[in-house]
Amino acid sequence: MTEKGSHVRISRRPLWAACLAVGIAVPTVAAVGANAAAADSTAGLTTTVQIGQVTSNALTVRFTVRNTSSSAVDVLSRDLPQSRESGAVLTVTRDGVPVPYRGKLVKFAAPTAADYTRIPAGGTYAATVNLADDYDLSRPGTFTVTLASTQVRGLRDTLRVNAARGTVRTSAGIRSASKVSGLAPTTTERVKLAAAAVTLTYRGCSTSEKTALQTAVSNAAQFSQKSEAWLAANPSGGGAYTTWFGTYSSSRFSRVTSAYSHITSELTSKTVTLDCTSDEDYYAYVYPDEPYVIYLCNAFWTAPATGTDSKAGTLVHESSHFTVNGGTDDHVYGQTAAKQLAKSNPNNAVDNADNYEYFAESR
C-alpha cells in the first residue's frame, strides 16, 4: 500500500519486559525490546510499539502514533496500522529475515475526506494488530515489527514518521485461527471465452451481478491476452512497457510476461470464485495465498466495463496479487503515481498491481 522508505535512526528507551502466564499449548515468549522514537524538531509523527498478547494463535502488537507538532494532522487511514490490515503497512522479520505479508490486498478508490484520520496536536492514534492474522508465525524465532514506511500521506502533504520497532522472541509456533469461509449461497457455471472456458463460482451474487461479472472476466482475459501479444511483439520493451514498467531489463521483462501468462491462464481455464458479499467502499480485494478468490466491493459495481479503473482492469489488478501469478504488491495507486514509479523505481513498478492494470487497460 505504501512506498517503502529508508530506515531512520531512532533513539532507544530502556529495555522492557512483560510477564505472561502460559499453558502447555501456549508458546513461551521473551520480550526482547521496544524502541520508541524520540520526537525531534522536524518529525511530525512518532510511534511506539508494545508487544501484547502472545498465545498459540495470536501475537498482538499495539501501535501508538503521536502527533508531536503544534497543529492537528489528517493522515490517510490506510497508511496507519489497523486492527485488520488492508495492505502491507508493517514490516515483520523472523531472525532478521522478512516474513511475507499474506493478508488482504485491496484496490482502493480515490480517497475522500472520510478516508483520513485526524490526530490532534499532541494527541495520539492507537491500534492493536494480531500479526498472526496476516503473517506466517508458525516457526518460532525472534520477531521484529515496525512500520513499512517512514512516510504517511496527509490530506495536504506527506508526513515523516519517526518509526519505532518492537521485538519478541517465541519458543513455539503461532498459528492464526482459520478464516471463516463466506456463508453466502454459491452457484457455479462454466463460461465459454472464445476457444477456452473458465469456471466461475459466485458467492452471494445477484443475477445482474453475475451478468456483469461474466462480461468483466471475458474483457479481463482479453486484456491479459493482448498484453501478452504486445510483449511478444516487443521483446526489448520500449513504448507502453517503458511507460508502465520503466527501463528494460531482461529479468524485469520476464517477470511481467510471466505474470500476464499466469493471469491469462487463470481467467481462461481455472475455477475463479467471485464474492459479491462485501460492503466495503473498495474496488476489490484478495488474499494472495488464496487463488483464485476475488472479493468485489462497492466501487467495482460503478466502474466502467473497460477503460481506466474498469471492472476488467480491476480483475487484472487483483489477479496479479495471487502468489501463483507472481505476487504483486500495492506500492502506489493511480495512473500518475504508477507512471512516476516506473520512472523512479522500475523494480517496484513490476511489483505494483496498478501498473499491470493500466498497461492491460491500454491494450
Coordinates of C-alpha atoms in Angstrom, one line a residue:
M1 CA 0.0 0.0 0.0
T2 CA 2.7 2.4 0.8
E3 CA 6.0 3.0 -0.8
K4 CA 8.9 1.5 1.2
G5 CA 11.0 4.1 2.8
S6 CA 14.6 4.1 4.1
H7 CA 15.1 3.2 7.8
V8 CA 15.6 6.3 10.1
R9 CA 17.9 6.4 13.1
I10 CA 15.9 6.3 16.3
S11 CA 16.8 6.6 20.0
R12 CA 16.3 3.8 22.4
R13 CA 14.2 3.6 25.5
P14 CA 15.2 1.3 28.3
L15 CA 14.6 -2.4 27.7
W16 CA 11.2 -3.6 29.0
A17 CA 9.7 -7.0 29.5
A18 CA 6.2 -8.4 30.1
C19 CA 5.2 -11.4 32.2
L20 CA 2.9 -13.8 30.5
A21 CA 1.0 -16.8 32.0
V22 CA 1.4 -19.7 29.6
G23 CA 0.0 -23.1 29.5
I24 CA 1.3 -26.2 27.8
A25 CA -0.2 -25.3 24.4
V26 CA 0.9 -21.7 24.5
P27 CA 4.3 -20.6 23.2
T28 CA 6.7 -19.2 25.7
V29 CA 8.0 -15.8 24.8
A30 CA 10.6 -13.3 25.8
A31 CA 10.0 -9.6 25.1
V32 CA 13.4 -8.6 23.7
G33 CA 12.7 -4.9 23.4
A34 CA 10.7 -2.0 22.0
N35 CA 12.4 1.1 20.7
A36 CA 10.4 4.4 20.9
A37 CA 11.2 7.2 18.5
A38 CA 12.2 10.4 20.2
A39 CA 10.4 13.5 18.9
D40 CA 12.6 16.0 17.1
S41 CA 12.0 19.4 15.6
T42 CA 11.4 18.1 12.1
A43 CA 9.4 14.9 12.7
G44 CA 5.6 15.4 12.7
L45 CA 4.8 11.9 14.0
T46 CA 6.4 9.3 16.2
T47 CA 5.4 5.8 17.0
T48 CA 5.8 3.4 20.0
V49 CA 5.3 -0.3 19.7
Q50 CA 4.3 -2.6 22.6
I51 CA 4.1 -6.4 22.4
G52 CA 0.8 -7.5 23.9
Q53 CA -0.9 -11.0 24.0
V54 CA 1.1 -14.0 22.9
T55 CA -0.8 -17.3 22.6
S56 CA -0.9 -20.3 20.4
N57 CA -3.0 -18.4 17.8
A58 CA -2.2 -14.7 18.4
L59 CA 0.7 -12.3 18.7
T60 CA -0.8 -8.8 19.3
V61 CA 1.1 -5.6 18.9
R62 CA -0.2 -2.2 19.9
F63 CA 1.0 0.7 17.8
T64 CA 0.7 4.3 19.1
V65 CA 1.2 7.2 16.7
R66 CA 1.8 10.6 18.4
N67 CA 1.5 13.9 16.7
T68 CA 4.4 15.9 18.0
S69 CA 3.6 19.1 16.0
S70 CA 1.7 22.1 17.2
S71 CA -1.2 21.5 14.7
A72 CA -3.7 18.8 14.1
V73 CA -2.8 16.5 11.1
D74 CA -5.1 14.4 8.9
V75 CA -3.4 11.1 7.9
L76 CA -4.6 8.7 5.2
S77 CA -6.1 5.9 7.4
R78 CA -4.8 3.1 5.1
D79 CA -1.2 4.2 5.9
L80 CA -1.8 3.6 9.6
P81 CA -1.8 0.3 11.4
Q82 CA -5.4 -1.1 11.6
S83 CA -6.9 -3.9 13.7
R84 CA -7.4 -5.6 10.3
E85 CA -4.9 -4.6 7.7
S86 CA -5.8 -3.8 4.0
G87 CA -2.2 -3.9 2.8
A88 CA 1.4 -4.4 3.9
V89 CA 1.6 -1.4 6.3
L90 CA 4.0 -3.3 8.6
T91 CA 7.4 -4.9 8.1
V92 CA 7.8 -8.1 10.1
T93 CA 11.0 -10.2 10.3
R94 CA 11.9 -13.5 11.9
D95 CA 15.6 -13.8 12.9
G96 CA 16.3 -10.9 10.5
V97 CA 14.6 -12.5 7.5
P98 CA 11.4 -10.7 6.2
V99 CA 8.1 -12.6 6.8
P100 CA 5.9 -12.1 3.7
Y101 CA 2.5 -10.3 4.2
R102 CA -0.3 -12.7 3.5
G103 CA -3.3 -10.6 4.4
K104 CA -5.9 -8.7 2.4
L105 CA -4.6 -6.7 -0.6
V106 CA -7.1 -4.0 -1.7
K107 CA -7.6 -1.9 -4.8
F108 CA -8.8 1.4 -3.3
A109 CA -10.9 4.1 -4.8
A110 CA -9.5 7.7 -4.8
P111 CA -9.5 8.9 -1.1
T112 CA -12.1 11.3 0.2
A113 CA -12.0 13.4 3.4
A114 CA -13.7 10.4 5.2
D115 CA -10.6 8.3 4.4
Y116 CA -8.3 10.3 6.7
T117 CA -7.8 10.1 10.4
R118 CA -7.3 13.3 12.4
I119 CA -4.7 13.3 15.1
P120 CA -4.8 16.5 17.2
A121 CA -1.7 18.4 18.2
G122 CA 0.0 16.4 20.9
G123 CA -2.6 13.7 20.5
T124 CA -2.3 10.0 19.6
Y125 CA -3.8 7.4 17.4
A126 CA -3.6 3.7 18.6
A127 CA -4.4 0.3 17.1
T128 CA -3.8 -3.3 18.2
V129 CA -2.9 -5.7 15.4
N130 CA -2.8 -9.5 15.6
L131 CA 0.2 -10.3 13.4
A132 CA -0.8 -14.0 13.2
D133 CA -3.8 -13.0 11.1
D134 CA -1.6 -11.7 8.2
Y135 CA 1.9 -13.2 8.7
D136 CA 3.2 -16.7 9.0
L137 CA 4.4 -17.1 12.5
S138 CA 4.3 -20.9 12.5
R139 CA 8.0 -21.2 13.2
P140 CA 9.4 -19.8 16.4
G141 CA 12.2 -17.2 16.5
T142 CA 12.9 -13.6 17.2
F143 CA 10.3 -11.4 15.5
T144 CA 10.7 -7.7 14.9
V145 CA 7.9 -5.4 13.7
T146 CA 7.8 -1.8 12.6
L147 CA 6.1 0.4 10.1
A148 CA 6.9 -0.5 6.5
S149 CA 7.5 3.2 5.5
T150 CA 8.8 6.3 7.3
Q151 CA 6.3 8.4 5.5
V152 CA 2.5 8.6 5.5
R153 CA 0.2 10.6 3.3
G154 CA -1.5 13.6 4.8
L155 CA -4.5 15.5 3.5
R156 CA -2.2 18.2 2.2
D157 CA 1.3 16.8 2.1
T158 CA 3.4 13.8 3.0
L159 CA 4.4 13.5 6.7
R160 CA 7.5 11.9 8.1
V161 CA 7.2 9.3 10.8
N162 CA 10.0 8.6 13.3
A163 CA 9.2 4.9 13.5
A164 CA 9.9 2.6 16.4
R165 CA 10.1 -1.2 16.4
G166 CA 9.1 -3.9 18.8
T167 CA 10.8 -7.3 19.2
V168 CA 9.6 -10.5 20.8
R169 CA 11.2 -14.0 20.9
T170 CA 8.9 -17.0 20.8
S171 CA 9.7 -20.7 21.6
A172 CA 6.9 -22.3 19.7
G173 CA 4.9 -21.6 16.5
I174 CA 1.8 -19.3 16.5
R175 CA -1.0 -20.2 14.1
S176 CA -3.9 -17.9 13.5
A177 CA -7.4 -19.4 13.7
S178 CA -8.6 -20.2 10.1
K179 CA -10.6 -17.5 8.3
V180 CA -14.3 -18.3 8.3
S181 CA -15.4 -19.0 4.7
G182 CA -18.3 -16.9 3.3
L183 CA -21.6 -18.4 4.2
A184 CA -23.4 -16.8 1.2
P185 CA -25.1 -19.1 -1.3
T186 CA -22.8 -20.2 -4.1
T187 CA -23.5 -21.1 -7.7
T188 CA -21.1 -22.4 -10.3
E189 CA -21.1 -22.2 -14.1
R190 CA -18.7 -22.8 -16.9
V191 CA -18.3 -19.8 -19.2
K192 CA -17.0 -20.0 -22.7
L193 CA -14.4 -17.5 -23.7
A194 CA -13.5 -17.9 -27.3
A195 CA -11.7 -21.3 -27.5
A196 CA -11.3 -21.6 -23.8
A197 CA -13.6 -22.0 -20.8
V198 CA -13.4 -20.6 -17.3
T199 CA -15.4 -22.0 -14.4
L200 CA -17.0 -19.2 -12.3
T201 CA -18.3 -19.7 -8.8
Y202 CA -20.4 -16.9 -7.4
R203 CA -20.9 -16.1 -3.7
G204 CA -24.0 -14.0 -2.9
C205 CA -24.2 -12.5 -6.4
S206 CA -27.5 -11.3 -7.9
T207 CA -28.5 -12.2 -11.5
S208 CA -27.4 -8.8 -12.8
E209 CA -24.1 -9.0 -10.9
K210 CA -23.4 -12.4 -12.4
T211 CA -24.0 -11.0 -15.9
A212 CA -21.7 -8.1 -15.2
L213 CA -19.0 -10.4 -13.9
Q214 CA -19.2 -12.7 -16.9
T215 CA -18.5 -9.7 -19.1
A216 CA -15.8 -8.4 -16.8
V217 CA -14.0 -11.8 -16.8
S218 CA -14.2 -12.0 -20.6
N219 CA -12.8 -8.5 -21.0
A220 CA -10.1 -9.1 -18.4
A221 CA -9.0 -12.2 -20.2
Q222 CA -8.8 -10.3 -23.5
F223 CA -6.8 -7.5 -21.7
S224 CA -4.3 -10.1 -20.5
Q225 CA -4.0 -11.9 -23.8
K226 CA -3.5 -8.6 -25.7
S227 CA -0.8 -7.7 -23.1
E228 CA 1.0 -11.0 -23.8
A229 CA 0.8 -10.4 -27.5
W230 CA 2.2 -6.9 -27.3
L231 CA 5.1 -8.1 -25.1
A232 CA 5.8 -10.9 -27.5
A233 CA 5.9 -8.4 -30.4
N234 CA 8.2 -6.0 -28.4
P235 CA 10.8 -8.2 -26.7
S236 CA 13.0 -5.3 -25.9
G237 CA 10.4 -3.2 -24.2
G238 CA 10.0 0.4 -25.1
G239 CA 6.8 2.3 -25.7
A240 CA 4.0 1.3 -23.3
Y241 CA 6.3 -1.0 -21.5
T242 CA 8.6 1.9 -20.6
T243 CA 5.6 4.0 -19.6
W244 CA 4.2 1.5 -17.1
F245 CA 7.3 -0.7 -16.1
G246 CA 10.3 1.6 -16.7
T247 CA 13.6 0.9 -18.2
Y248 CA 14.1 -2.5 -19.8
S249 CA 16.0 -5.3 -18.1
S250 CA 15.6 -9.0 -19.1
S251 CA 14.7 -10.1 -15.5
R252 CA 12.0 -7.4 -15.1
F253 CA 10.6 -8.1 -18.6
S254 CA 10.5 -11.8 -17.9
R255 CA 8.6 -11.2 -14.7
V256 CA 6.0 -9.1 -16.5
T257 CA 5.5 -11.6 -19.3
S258 CA 5.2 -14.4 -16.8
A259 CA 2.6 -12.6 -14.8
Y260 CA 0.3 -12.0 -17.8
S261 CA 0.7 -15.6 -18.9
H262 CA -0.5 -16.8 -15.5
I263 CA -3.3 -14.2 -15.4
T264 CA -4.5 -15.4 -18.8
S265 CA -4.4 -19.0 -17.7
E266 CA -6.4 -18.1 -14.6
L267 CA -9.1 -16.2 -16.5
T268 CA -9.5 -18.7 -19.3
S269 CA -9.1 -22.1 -17.7
K270 CA -9.2 -22.1 -13.9
T271 CA -12.0 -22.0 -11.4
V272 CA -12.5 -18.4 -10.3
T273 CA -14.6 -17.6 -7.2
L274 CA -16.3 -14.2 -7.3
D275 CA -17.6 -13.0 -3.9
C276 CA -20.3 -10.3 -4.0
T277 CA -20.9 -10.0 -0.3
S278 CA -18.6 -7.2 0.7
D279 CA -20.0 -3.8 1.6
E280 CA -16.6 -2.0 1.7
D281 CA -16.0 1.1 -0.4
Y282 CA -13.1 -0.5 -2.2
Y283 CA -13.0 -1.8 -5.8
A284 CA -12.0 -5.3 -4.7
Y285 CA -9.5 -7.3 -2.6
V286 CA -7.9 -10.7 -2.5
Y287 CA -5.7 -12.8 -0.1
P288 CA -2.6 -13.6 -2.1
D289 CA -2.3 -17.2 -1.0
E290 CA -6.0 -18.0 -1.8
P291 CA -6.2 -18.3 -5.5
Y292 CA -8.5 -17.6 -7.3
V293 CA -10.9 -15.9 -4.9
I294 CA -11.8 -12.3 -5.7
Y295 CA -13.9 -10.2 -3.4
L296 CA -15.8 -7.4 -5.2
C297 CA -16.7 -4.2 -3.4
N298 CA -18.8 -1.1 -3.9
A299 CA -16.5 0.8 -6.2
F300 CA -16.3 -2.2 -8.6
W301 CA -20.0 -2.1 -9.4
T302 CA -19.9 1.6 -10.5
A303 CA -16.7 1.3 -12.5
P304 CA -16.9 1.2 -16.4
A305 CA -16.7 -2.2 -18.1
T306 CA -13.4 -1.2 -19.8
G307 CA -11.1 1.8 -19.8
T308 CA -9.2 3.3 -16.8
D309 CA -10.0 1.8 -13.5
S310 CA -12.5 -0.5 -15.1
K311 CA -14.2 -3.7 -13.9
A312 CA -12.0 -5.7 -16.3
G313 CA -8.9 -3.9 -15.2
T314 CA -9.7 -4.4 -11.6
L315 CA -9.8 -8.2 -12.2
V316 CA -6.3 -8.0 -13.8
H317 CA -5.1 -5.9 -10.8
E318 CA -6.4 -8.4 -8.2
S319 CA -5.3 -11.5 -10.2
S320 CA -1.7 -10.1 -10.3
H321 CA -1.7 -10.2 -6.5
F322 CA -2.0 -14.0 -6.3
T323 CA 1.3 -15.6 -5.3
V324 CA 0.8 -18.3 -8.0
N325 CA 0.6 -15.5 -10.6
G326 CA 3.7 -13.6 -9.5
G327 CA 2.5 -12.0 -6.3
T328 CA 2.5 -8.2 -6.8
D329 CA 2.1 -5.6 -4.1
D330 CA 0.4 -2.2 -3.8
H331 CA 3.3 0.3 -3.7
V332 CA 1.2 3.1 -5.2
Y333 CA -2.3 3.7 -6.6
G334 CA -3.5 5.7 -9.6
Q335 CA -2.1 6.4 -13.1
T336 CA 0.0 9.4 -12.2
A337 CA 1.8 7.6 -9.3
A338 CA 2.2 4.4 -11.4
K339 CA 3.9 6.3 -14.2
Q340 CA 6.2 8.1 -11.8
L341 CA 7.0 4.7 -10.1
A342 CA 8.0 3.3 -13.5
K343 CA 10.5 6.2 -13.9
S344 CA 11.9 6.3 -10.4
N345 CA 11.8 2.6 -9.4
P346 CA 11.3 0.0 -12.1
N347 CA 11.8 -2.8 -9.7
N348 CA 8.8 -1.7 -7.7
A349 CA 6.8 -0.9 -10.9
V350 CA 7.0 -4.6 -12.0
D351 CA 5.8 -5.4 -8.5
N352 CA 2.9 -3.0 -8.5
A353 CA -0.6 -4.2 -9.3
D354 CA -1.9 -0.9 -10.7
N355 CA 0.9 -0.9 -13.3
Y356 CA -0.2 -4.2 -14.6
E357 CA -3.8 -3.0 -14.7
Y358 CA -3.0 0.2 -16.6
F359 CA -0.8 -1.5 -19.1
A360 CA -3.5 -4.0 -19.8
E361 CA -6.3 -1.4 -20.0
S362 CA -4.3 0.5 -22.6
R363 CA -4.2 -2.5 -25.0

